[in-house]
Short mmCIF file of C-alpha atoms in Angstrom, two decimals:
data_model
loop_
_atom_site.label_atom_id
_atom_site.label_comp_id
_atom_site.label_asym_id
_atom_site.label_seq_id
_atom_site.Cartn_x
_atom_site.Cartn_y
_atom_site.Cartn_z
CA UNK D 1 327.96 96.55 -32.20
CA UNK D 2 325.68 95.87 -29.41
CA UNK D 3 322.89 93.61 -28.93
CA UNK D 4 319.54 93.88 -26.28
CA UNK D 5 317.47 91.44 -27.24
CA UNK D 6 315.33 90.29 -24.53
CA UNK D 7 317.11 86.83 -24.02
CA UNK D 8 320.33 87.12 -24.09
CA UNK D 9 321.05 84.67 -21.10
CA UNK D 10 321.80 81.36 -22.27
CA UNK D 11 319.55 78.70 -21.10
CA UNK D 12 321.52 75.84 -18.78
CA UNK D 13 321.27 72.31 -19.85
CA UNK D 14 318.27 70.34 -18.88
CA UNK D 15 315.53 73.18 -18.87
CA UNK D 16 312.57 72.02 -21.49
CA UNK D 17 313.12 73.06 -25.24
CA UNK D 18 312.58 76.66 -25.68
CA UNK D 19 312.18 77.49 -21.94
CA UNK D 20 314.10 80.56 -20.75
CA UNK D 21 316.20 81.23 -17.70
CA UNK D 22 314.46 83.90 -16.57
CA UNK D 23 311.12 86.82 -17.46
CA UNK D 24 310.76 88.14 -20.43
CA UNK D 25 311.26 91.68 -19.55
CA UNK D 26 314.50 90.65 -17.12
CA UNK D 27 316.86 92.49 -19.54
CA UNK D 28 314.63 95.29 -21.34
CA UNK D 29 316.59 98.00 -22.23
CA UNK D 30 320.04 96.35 -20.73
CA UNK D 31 323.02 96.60 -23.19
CA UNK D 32 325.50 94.17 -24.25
CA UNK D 33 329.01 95.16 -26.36
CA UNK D 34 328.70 91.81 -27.46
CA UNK D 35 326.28 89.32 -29.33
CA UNK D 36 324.52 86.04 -28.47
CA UNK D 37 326.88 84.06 -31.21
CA UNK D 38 329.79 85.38 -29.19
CA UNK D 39 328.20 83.92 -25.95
CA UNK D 40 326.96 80.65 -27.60
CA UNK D 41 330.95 80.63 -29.20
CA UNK D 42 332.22 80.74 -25.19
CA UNK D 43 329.98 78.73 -23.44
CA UNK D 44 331.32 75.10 -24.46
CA UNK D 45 329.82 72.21 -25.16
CA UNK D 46 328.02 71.73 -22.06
CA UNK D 47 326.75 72.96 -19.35
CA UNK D 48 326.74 73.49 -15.54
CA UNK D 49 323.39 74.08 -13.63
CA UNK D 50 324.37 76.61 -10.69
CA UNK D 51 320.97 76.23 -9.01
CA UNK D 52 322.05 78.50 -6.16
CA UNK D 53 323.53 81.75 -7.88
CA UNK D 54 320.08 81.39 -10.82
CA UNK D 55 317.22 81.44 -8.02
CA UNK D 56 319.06 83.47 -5.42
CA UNK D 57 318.89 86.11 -8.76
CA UNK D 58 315.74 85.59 -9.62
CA UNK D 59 314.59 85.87 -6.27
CA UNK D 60 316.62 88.99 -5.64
CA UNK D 61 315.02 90.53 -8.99
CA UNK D 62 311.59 89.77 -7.54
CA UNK D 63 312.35 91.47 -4.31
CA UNK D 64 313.97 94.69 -5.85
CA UNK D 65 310.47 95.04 -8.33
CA UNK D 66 307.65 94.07 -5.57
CA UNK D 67 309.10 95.55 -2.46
CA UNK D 68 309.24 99.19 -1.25
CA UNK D 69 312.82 98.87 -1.18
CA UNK D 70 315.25 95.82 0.53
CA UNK D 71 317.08 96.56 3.76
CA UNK D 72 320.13 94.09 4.55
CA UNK D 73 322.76 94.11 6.70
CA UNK D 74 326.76 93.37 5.75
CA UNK D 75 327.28 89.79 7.15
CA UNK D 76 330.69 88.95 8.09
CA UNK D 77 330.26 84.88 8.50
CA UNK D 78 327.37 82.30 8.02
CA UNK D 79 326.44 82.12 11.39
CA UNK D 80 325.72 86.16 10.85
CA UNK D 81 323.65 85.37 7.79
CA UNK D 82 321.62 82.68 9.63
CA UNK D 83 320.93 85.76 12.43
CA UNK D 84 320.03 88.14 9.69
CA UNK D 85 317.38 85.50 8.02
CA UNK D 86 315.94 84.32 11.49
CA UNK D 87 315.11 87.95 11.95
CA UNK D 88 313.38 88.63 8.84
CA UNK D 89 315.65 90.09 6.50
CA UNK D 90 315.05 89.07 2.74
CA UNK D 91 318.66 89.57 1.52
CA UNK D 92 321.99 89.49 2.55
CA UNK D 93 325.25 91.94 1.62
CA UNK D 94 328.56 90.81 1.81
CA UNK D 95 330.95 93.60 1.73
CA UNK D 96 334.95 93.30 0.94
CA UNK D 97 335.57 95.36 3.46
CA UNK D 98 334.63 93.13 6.15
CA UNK D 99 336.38 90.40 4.06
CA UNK D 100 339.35 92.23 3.64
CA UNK D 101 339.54 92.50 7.74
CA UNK D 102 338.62 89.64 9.43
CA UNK D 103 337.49 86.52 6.60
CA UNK D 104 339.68 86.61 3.76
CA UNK D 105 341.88 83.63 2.32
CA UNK D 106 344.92 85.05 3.55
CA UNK D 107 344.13 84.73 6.82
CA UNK D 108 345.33 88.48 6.79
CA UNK D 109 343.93 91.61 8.53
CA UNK D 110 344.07 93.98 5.80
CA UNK D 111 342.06 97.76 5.11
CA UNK D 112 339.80 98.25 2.60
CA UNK D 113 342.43 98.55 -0.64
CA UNK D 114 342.05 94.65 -2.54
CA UNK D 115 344.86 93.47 -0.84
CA UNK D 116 343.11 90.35 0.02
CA UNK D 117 343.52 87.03 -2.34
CA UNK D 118 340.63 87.46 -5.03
CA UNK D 119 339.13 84.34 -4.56
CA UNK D 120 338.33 85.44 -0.67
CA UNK D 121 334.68 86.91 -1.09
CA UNK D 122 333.51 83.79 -3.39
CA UNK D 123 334.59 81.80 -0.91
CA UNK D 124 332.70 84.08 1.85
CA UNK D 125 329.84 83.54 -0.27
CA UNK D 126 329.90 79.68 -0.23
CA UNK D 127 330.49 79.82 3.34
CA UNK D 128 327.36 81.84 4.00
CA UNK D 129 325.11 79.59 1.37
CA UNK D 130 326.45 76.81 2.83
CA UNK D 131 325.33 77.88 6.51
CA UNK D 132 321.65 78.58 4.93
CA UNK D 133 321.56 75.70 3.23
CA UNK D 134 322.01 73.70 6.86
CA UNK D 135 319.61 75.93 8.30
CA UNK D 136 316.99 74.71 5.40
CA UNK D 137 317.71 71.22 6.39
CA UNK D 138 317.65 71.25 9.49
CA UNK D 139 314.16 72.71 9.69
CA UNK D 140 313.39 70.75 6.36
CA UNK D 141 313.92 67.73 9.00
CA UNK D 142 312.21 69.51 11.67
CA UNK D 143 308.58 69.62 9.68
CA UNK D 144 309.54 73.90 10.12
CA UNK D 145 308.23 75.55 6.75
CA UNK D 146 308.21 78.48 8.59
CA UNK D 147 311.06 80.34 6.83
CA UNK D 148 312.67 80.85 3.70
CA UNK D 149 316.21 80.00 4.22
CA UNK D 150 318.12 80.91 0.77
CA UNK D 151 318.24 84.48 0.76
CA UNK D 152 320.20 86.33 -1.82
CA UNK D 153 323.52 87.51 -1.41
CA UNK D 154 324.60 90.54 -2.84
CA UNK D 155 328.59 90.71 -2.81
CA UNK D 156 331.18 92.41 -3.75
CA UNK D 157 333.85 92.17 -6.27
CA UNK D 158 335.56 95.78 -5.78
CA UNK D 159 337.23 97.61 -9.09
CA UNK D 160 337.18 93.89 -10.09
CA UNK D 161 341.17 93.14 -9.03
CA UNK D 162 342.58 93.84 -12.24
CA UNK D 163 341.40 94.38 -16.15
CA UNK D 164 338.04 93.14 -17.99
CA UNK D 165 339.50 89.52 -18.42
CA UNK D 166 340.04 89.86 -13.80
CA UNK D 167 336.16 90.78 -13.92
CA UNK D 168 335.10 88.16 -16.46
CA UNK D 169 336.93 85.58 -13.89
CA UNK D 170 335.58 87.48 -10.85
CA UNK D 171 331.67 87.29 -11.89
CA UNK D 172 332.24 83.55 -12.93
CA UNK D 173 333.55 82.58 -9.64
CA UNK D 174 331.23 84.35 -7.73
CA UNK D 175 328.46 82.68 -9.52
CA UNK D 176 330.02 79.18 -9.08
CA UNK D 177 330.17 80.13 -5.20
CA UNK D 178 326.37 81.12 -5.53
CA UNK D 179 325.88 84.79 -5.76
CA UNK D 180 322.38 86.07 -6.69
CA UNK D 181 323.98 89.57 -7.36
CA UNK D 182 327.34 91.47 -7.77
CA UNK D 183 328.70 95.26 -8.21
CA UNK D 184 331.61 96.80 -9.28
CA UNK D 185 333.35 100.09 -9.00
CA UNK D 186 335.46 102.61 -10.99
CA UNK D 187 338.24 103.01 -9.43
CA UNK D 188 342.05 101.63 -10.69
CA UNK D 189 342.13 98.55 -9.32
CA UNK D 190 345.45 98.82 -8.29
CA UNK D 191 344.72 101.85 -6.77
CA UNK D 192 341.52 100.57 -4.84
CA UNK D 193 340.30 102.29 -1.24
CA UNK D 194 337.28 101.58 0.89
CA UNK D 195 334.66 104.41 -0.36
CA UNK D 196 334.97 106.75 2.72
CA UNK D 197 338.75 107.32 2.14
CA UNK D 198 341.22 109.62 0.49
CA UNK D 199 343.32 108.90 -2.44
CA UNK D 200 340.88 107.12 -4.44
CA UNK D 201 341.66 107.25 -8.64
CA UNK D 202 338.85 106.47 -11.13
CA UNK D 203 338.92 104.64 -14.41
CA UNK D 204 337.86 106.24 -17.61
CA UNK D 205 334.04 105.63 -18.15
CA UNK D 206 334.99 103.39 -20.97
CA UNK D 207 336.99 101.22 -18.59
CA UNK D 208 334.75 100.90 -16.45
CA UNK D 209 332.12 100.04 -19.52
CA UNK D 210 334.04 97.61 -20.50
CA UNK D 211 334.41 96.01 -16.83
CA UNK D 212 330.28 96.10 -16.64
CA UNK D 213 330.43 94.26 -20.22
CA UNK D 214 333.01 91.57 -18.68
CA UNK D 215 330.79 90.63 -16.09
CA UNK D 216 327.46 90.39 -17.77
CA UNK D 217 329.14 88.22 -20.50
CA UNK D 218 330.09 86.00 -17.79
CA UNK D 219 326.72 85.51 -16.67
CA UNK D 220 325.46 85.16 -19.92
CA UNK D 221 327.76 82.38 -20.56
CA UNK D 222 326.91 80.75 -17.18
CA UNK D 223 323.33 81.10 -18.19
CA UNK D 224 322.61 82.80 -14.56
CA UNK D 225 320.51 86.48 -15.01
CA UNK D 226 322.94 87.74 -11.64
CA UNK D 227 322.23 91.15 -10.61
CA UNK D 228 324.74 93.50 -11.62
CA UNK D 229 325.06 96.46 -9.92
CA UNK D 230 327.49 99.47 -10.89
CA UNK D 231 329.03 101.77 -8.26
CA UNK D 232 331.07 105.14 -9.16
CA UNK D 233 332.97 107.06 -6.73
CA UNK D 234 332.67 109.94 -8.41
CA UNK D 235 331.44 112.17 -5.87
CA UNK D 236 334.62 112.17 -3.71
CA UNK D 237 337.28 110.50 -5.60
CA UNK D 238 340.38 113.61 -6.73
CA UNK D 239 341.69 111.39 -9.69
CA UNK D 240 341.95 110.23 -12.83
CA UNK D 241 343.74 107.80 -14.29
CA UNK D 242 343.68 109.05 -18.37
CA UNK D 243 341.35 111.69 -20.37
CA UNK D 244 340.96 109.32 -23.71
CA UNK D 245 337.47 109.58 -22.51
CA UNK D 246 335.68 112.86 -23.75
CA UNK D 247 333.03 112.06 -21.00
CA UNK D 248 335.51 112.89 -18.19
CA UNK D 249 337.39 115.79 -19.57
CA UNK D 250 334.81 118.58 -18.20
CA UNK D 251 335.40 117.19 -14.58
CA UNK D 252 338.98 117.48 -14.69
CA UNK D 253 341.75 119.82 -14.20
CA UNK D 254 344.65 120.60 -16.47
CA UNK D 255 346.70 119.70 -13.65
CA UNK D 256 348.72 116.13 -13.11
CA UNK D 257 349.72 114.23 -9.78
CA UNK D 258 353.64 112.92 -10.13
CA UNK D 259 352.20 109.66 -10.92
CA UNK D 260 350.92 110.71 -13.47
CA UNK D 261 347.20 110.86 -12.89
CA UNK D 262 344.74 114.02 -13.58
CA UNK D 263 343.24 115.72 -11.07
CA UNK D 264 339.41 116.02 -10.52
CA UNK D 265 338.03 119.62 -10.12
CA UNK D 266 336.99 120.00 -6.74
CA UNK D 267 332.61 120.96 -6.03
CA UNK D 268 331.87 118.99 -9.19
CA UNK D 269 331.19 115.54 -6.85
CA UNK D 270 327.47 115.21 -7.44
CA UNK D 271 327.72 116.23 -10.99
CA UNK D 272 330.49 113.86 -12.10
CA UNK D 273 328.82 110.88 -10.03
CA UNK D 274 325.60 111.61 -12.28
CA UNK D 275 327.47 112.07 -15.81
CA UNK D 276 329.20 109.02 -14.70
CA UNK D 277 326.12 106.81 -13.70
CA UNK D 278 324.03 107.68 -16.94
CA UNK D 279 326.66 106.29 -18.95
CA UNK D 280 326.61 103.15 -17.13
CA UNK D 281 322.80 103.08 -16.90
CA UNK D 282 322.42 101.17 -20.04
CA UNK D 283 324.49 98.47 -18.52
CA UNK D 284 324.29 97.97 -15.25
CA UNK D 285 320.59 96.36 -13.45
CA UNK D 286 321.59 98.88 -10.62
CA UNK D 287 323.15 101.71 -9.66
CA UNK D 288 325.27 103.03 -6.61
CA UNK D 289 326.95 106.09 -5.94
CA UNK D 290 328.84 105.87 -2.92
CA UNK D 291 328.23 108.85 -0.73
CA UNK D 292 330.11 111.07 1.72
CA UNK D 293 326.95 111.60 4.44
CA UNK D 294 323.80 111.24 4.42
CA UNK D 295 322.00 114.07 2.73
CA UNK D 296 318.84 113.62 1.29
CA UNK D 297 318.73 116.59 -0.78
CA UNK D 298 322.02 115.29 -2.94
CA UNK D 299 320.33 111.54 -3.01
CA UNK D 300 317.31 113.24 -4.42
CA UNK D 301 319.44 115.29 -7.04
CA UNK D 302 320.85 111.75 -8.16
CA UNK D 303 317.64 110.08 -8.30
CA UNK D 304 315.85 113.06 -10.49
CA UNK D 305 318.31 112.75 -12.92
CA UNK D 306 318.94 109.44 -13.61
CA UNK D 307 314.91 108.68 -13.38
CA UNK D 308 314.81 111.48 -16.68
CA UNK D 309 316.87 109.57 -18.57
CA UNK D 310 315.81 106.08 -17.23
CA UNK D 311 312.89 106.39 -15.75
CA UNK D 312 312.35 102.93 -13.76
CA UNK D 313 316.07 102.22 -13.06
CA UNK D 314 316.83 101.01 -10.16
CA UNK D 315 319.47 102.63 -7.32
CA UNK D 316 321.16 101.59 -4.53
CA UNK D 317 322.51 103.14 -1.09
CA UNK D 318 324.60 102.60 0.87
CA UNK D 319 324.10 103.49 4.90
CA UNK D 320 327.36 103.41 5.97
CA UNK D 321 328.61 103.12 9.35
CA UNK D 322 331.42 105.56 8.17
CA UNK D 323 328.75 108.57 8.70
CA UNK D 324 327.79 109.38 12.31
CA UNK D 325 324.55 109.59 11.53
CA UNK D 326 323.10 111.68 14.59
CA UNK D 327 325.77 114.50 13.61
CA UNK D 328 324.11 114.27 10.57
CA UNK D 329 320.57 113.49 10.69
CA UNK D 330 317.74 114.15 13.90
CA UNK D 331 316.44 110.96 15.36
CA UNK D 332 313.31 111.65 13.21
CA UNK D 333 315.00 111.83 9.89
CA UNK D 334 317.19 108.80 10.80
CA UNK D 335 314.21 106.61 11.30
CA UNK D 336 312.30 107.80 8.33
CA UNK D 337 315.74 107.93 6.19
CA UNK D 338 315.45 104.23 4.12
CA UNK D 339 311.74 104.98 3.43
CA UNK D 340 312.24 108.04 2.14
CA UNK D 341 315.04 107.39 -0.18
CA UNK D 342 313.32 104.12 -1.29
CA UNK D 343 310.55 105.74 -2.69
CA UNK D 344 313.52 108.19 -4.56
CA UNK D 345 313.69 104.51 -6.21
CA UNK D 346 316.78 103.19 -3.89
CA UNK D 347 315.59 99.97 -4.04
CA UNK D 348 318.89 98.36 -2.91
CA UNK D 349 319.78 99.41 0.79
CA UNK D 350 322.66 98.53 2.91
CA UNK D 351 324.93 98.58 6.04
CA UNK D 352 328.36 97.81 4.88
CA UNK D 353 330.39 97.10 8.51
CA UNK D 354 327.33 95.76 10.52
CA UNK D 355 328.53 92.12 10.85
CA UNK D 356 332.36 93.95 11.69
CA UNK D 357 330.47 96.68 14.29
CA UNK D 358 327.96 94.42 15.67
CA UNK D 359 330.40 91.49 16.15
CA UNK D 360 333.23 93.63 17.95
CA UNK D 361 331.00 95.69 19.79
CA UNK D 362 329.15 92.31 21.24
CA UNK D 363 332.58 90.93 22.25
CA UNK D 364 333.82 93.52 23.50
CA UNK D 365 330.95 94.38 25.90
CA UNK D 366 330.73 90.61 26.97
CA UNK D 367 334.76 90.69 27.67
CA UNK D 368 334.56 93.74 29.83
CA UNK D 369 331.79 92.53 31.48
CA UNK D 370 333.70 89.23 32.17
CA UNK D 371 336.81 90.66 33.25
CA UNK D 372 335.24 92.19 35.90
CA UNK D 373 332.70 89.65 36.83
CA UNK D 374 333.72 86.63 35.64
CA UNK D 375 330.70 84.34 35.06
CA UNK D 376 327.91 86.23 36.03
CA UNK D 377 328.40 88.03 32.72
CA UNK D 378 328.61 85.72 30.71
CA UNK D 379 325.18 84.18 32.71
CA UNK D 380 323.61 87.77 31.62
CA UNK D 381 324.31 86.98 27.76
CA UNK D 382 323.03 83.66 28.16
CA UNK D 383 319.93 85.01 29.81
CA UNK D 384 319.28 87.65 27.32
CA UNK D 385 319.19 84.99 24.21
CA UNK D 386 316.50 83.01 26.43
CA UNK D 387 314.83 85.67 26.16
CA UNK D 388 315.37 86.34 22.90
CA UNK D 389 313.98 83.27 21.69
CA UNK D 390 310.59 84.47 22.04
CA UNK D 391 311.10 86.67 18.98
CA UNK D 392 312.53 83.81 17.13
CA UNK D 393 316.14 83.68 18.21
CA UNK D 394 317.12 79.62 18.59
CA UNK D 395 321.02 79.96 19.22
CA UNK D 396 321.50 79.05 22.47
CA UNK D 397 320.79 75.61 21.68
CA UNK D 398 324.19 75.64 20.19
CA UNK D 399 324.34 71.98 19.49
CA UNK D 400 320.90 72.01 17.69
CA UNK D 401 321.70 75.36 15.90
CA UNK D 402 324.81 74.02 13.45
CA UNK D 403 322.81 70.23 12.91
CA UNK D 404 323.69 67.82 15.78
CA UNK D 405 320.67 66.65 15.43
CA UNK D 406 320.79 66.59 11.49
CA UNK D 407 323.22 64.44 11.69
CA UNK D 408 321.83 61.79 13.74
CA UNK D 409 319.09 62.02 11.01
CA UNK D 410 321.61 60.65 8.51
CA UNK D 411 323.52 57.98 11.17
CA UNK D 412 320.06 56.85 12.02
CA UNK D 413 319.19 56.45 7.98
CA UNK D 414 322.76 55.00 7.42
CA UNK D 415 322.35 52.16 10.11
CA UNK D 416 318.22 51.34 9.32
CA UNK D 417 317.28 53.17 12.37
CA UNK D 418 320.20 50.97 15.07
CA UNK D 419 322.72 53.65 15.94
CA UNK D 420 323.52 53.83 19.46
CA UNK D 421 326.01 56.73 18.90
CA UNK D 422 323.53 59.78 17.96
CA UNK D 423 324.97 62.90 19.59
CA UNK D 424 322.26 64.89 20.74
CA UNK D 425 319.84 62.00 23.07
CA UNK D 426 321.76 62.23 26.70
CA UNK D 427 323.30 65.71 25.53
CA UNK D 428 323.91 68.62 28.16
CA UNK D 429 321.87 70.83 25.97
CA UNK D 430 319.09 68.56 25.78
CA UNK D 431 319.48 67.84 29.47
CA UNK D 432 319.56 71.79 30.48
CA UNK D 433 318.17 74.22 28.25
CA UNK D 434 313.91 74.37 27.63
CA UNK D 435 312.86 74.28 24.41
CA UNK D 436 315.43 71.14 22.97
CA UNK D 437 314.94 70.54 19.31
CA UNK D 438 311.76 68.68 18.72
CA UNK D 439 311.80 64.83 17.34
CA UNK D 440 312.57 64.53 13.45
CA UNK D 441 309.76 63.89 11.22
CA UNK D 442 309.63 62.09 8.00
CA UNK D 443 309.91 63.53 4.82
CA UNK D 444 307.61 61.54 1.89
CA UNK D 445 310.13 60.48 -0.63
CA UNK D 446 310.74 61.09 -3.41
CA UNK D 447 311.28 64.53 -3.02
CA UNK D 448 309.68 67.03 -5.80
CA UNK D 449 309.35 70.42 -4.44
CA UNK D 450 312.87 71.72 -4.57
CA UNK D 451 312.66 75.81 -4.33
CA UNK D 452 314.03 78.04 -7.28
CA UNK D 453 312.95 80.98 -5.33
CA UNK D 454 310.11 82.23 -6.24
CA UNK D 455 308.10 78.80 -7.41
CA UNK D 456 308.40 74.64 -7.14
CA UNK D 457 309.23 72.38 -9.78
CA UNK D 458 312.17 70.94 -11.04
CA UNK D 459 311.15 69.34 -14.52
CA UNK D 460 314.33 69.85 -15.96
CA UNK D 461 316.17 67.59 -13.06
CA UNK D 462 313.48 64.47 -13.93
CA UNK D 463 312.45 64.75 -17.14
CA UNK D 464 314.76 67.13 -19.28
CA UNK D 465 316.94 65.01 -21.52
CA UNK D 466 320.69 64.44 -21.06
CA UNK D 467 321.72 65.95 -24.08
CA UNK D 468 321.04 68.78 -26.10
#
């Protein structure tokens, strides 16, 4: 049994009678191995608005259908995010890799295999909303309605660190943490390696069906439409976990590994990854196939055949720092490479490792530099961000950029205006550096224009009744 009904998603608590938690068309042709009385039976009795993870989605879903396609960067911390935003970018990628090195819970550097805690990127994804969220404020306070603040976050939750019941928990907890979209692979979990290495086993399709169906029932019964995005590594993984699935069989050998696993016949890559994709289609909002270089002519391939039999889904690609890209590609091609494959309909685009490459490639420029020269180096950095800040870049007032003077907002509210300990009046970085924050404004109360994303209006926080 299977159910695609155009509303599916549950609508949260406190949205008016009969409203809906997202467009109409959000889930045309989507699929779901499960009904809306099995959703309704799992969602309890109540339930929890997660503001964050519903308009970061719906935003997201407006970007991927009105833009040529969406370029982000991998962001390693919030501070990275807050860069990304101030520059312009729309939406933000947070990639387990970069979790698994340098942010996970385990305080653990660790390759790209889920050997990180699996509560690490949720928590990666709080941190990151949370550093928006003070960037929103802050200008909020500011009078600054220049910017958006709340972009999306696209993260990742790997082969999903275990079975369908690991995913189900996985989507949920990235949703509570604020996710506006989500992807999982094929590959054994147990078995899980970074894309651009060797050894990597897949699932049958079925699994991996049934992983897809996990986390959209999650969402359902969160009531959040998240963005789910499907990756198979198909076109370089050598194994296979079981044949039960009479998909897979013409892509395998008769041949078994001592663990047990079949093997994968070898030129089939590009074949496989499509077989694999179009049975996923039907579920999945996206779809990835992760890549071994960047050649246009395969992307196409993919593209062609998954736009026959869906015409209008959308793709995603990733532009991984694990190609060298000028042994590749010529400078031209490189330049044109994200417009090109977005009109192919790779509407998803991103850069894995940049916050890992752009953060230990800074440091380690900057520590060179000040081994040798000491503090005329580091003078040089601080010089290039003044000049940076004609092109929008505000962190060198350090103080000002993480809410110093945000918070002597709220110890001048909490005291009626008397404090005489606000931080940021007789600072050093008011003192020294041009351009200090400018003076608070006031804010009309009460407030009324809250953002979902796309459009104002929170009825259902004033009006909506407490009970259903």
């Amino acid at each position: 049994m299977f159910h695609t009904a155009p509303h599916p998603c549950r609508t949260p608590d406190g949205l008016p009678a009969g409203g809906t938690s997202t467009d109409a068309d959000r889930f045309a042709g989507i699929r779901r191995d499960f009904t809306p009385e099995d959703v309704e039976r799992l969602s309890g009795s109540f339930r929890v608005k997660h503001t964050l993870a519903e308009m970061g989605a719906r935003r997201l879903w407006h970007l991927l259908r009105s833009e040529p396609y969406v370029p982000t960067l991998g962001a390693l911390t919030g501070n990275q995010a807050v860069q990304q935003v101030k520059a312009g970018l729309k939406a933000i990628y947070l990639s387990g890799w970069q979790v698994a090195a340098d942010a996970n819970s385990a305080t653990q550097m660790y390759p790209d295999q889920s050997l990180y805690p699996v509560d690490s990127v949720p928590t990666v994804v709080r941190r990151i909303n949370n550093a928006l969220r003070r960037c929103d404020q802050i200008a909020r306070m500011e009078g600054d309605g220049s910017t958006y603040w709340m972009a999306p976050i696209v993260a990742d939750a790997e082969a999903g660190f275990g079975g369908a019941l690991n995913a189900y928990e996985l989507m949920k907890a990235m949703i509570e943490a604020g996710a506006a979209g989500v992807h999982f692979e094929d590959q054994l979990a147990s078995e899980k390696k970074c894309g651009h290495l060797g050894g990597k086993v897949l699932v049958p399709i079925s699994q991996h069906i049934r992983t897809l169906n996990a986390a959209r029932l999650a969402a359902d019964v969160e009531g959040v439409p998240t963005v789910l995005l499907c990756r198979t590594d198909a076109h370089s993984a050598q194994l296979l976990t079981a044949d039960v699935d009479e998909r897979d069989r013409p892509f395998i050998t008769g041949e078994r590994t001592p663990e047990g696993f079949f093997r994968i016949r070898k030129g089939l890559g590009v074949k496989y990854a499509i077989a694999r994709s179009l049975a996923y289609a039907p579920y999945a909002d996206l779809l990835w196939w992760e890549t071994s270089e960047p050649n246009l002519a395969e992307a196409e391939e993919f593209a062609n055949a998954v736009a026959r039999a869906f015409p209008g889904k959308m793709l995603a690609y990733n532009c991984s720092p694990s190609f060298n890209w000028q042994k590749k590609l010529s400078p031209e091609k490189i330049a044109e490479f994200q417009r090109t494959i977005g009109a192919m309909g790779y509407k998803f685009q991103f850069v894995t490792l940049a916050g890992f490459h752009s953060l230990n490639y800074g440091m380690f420029q900057l520590a060179c530099g000040y081994r040798d020269r000491g503090m005329a180096a580091y003078s040089e950095l601080q010089q290039a961000e003044f000049a940076a800040e004609a092109e929008g870049y505000t962190a060198t007032r350090h103080q000002r950029e993480v809410g110093v003077s945000y918070f002597d907002a709220v110890a001048m509210a909490i005291s009626a205006g008397k404090s005489s300990t606000t931080a940021f009046a007789g600072s050093t970085e008011a003192e020294q550096f041009h351009g200090a924050a400018p003076a608070p404004v006031v804010i009309p109360a009460p407030r009324q224009d809250h953002d979902e994303g796309l459009v104002h209006g929170h009825e259902w926080a004033t009006s909506a009744p407490l009970t259903r």
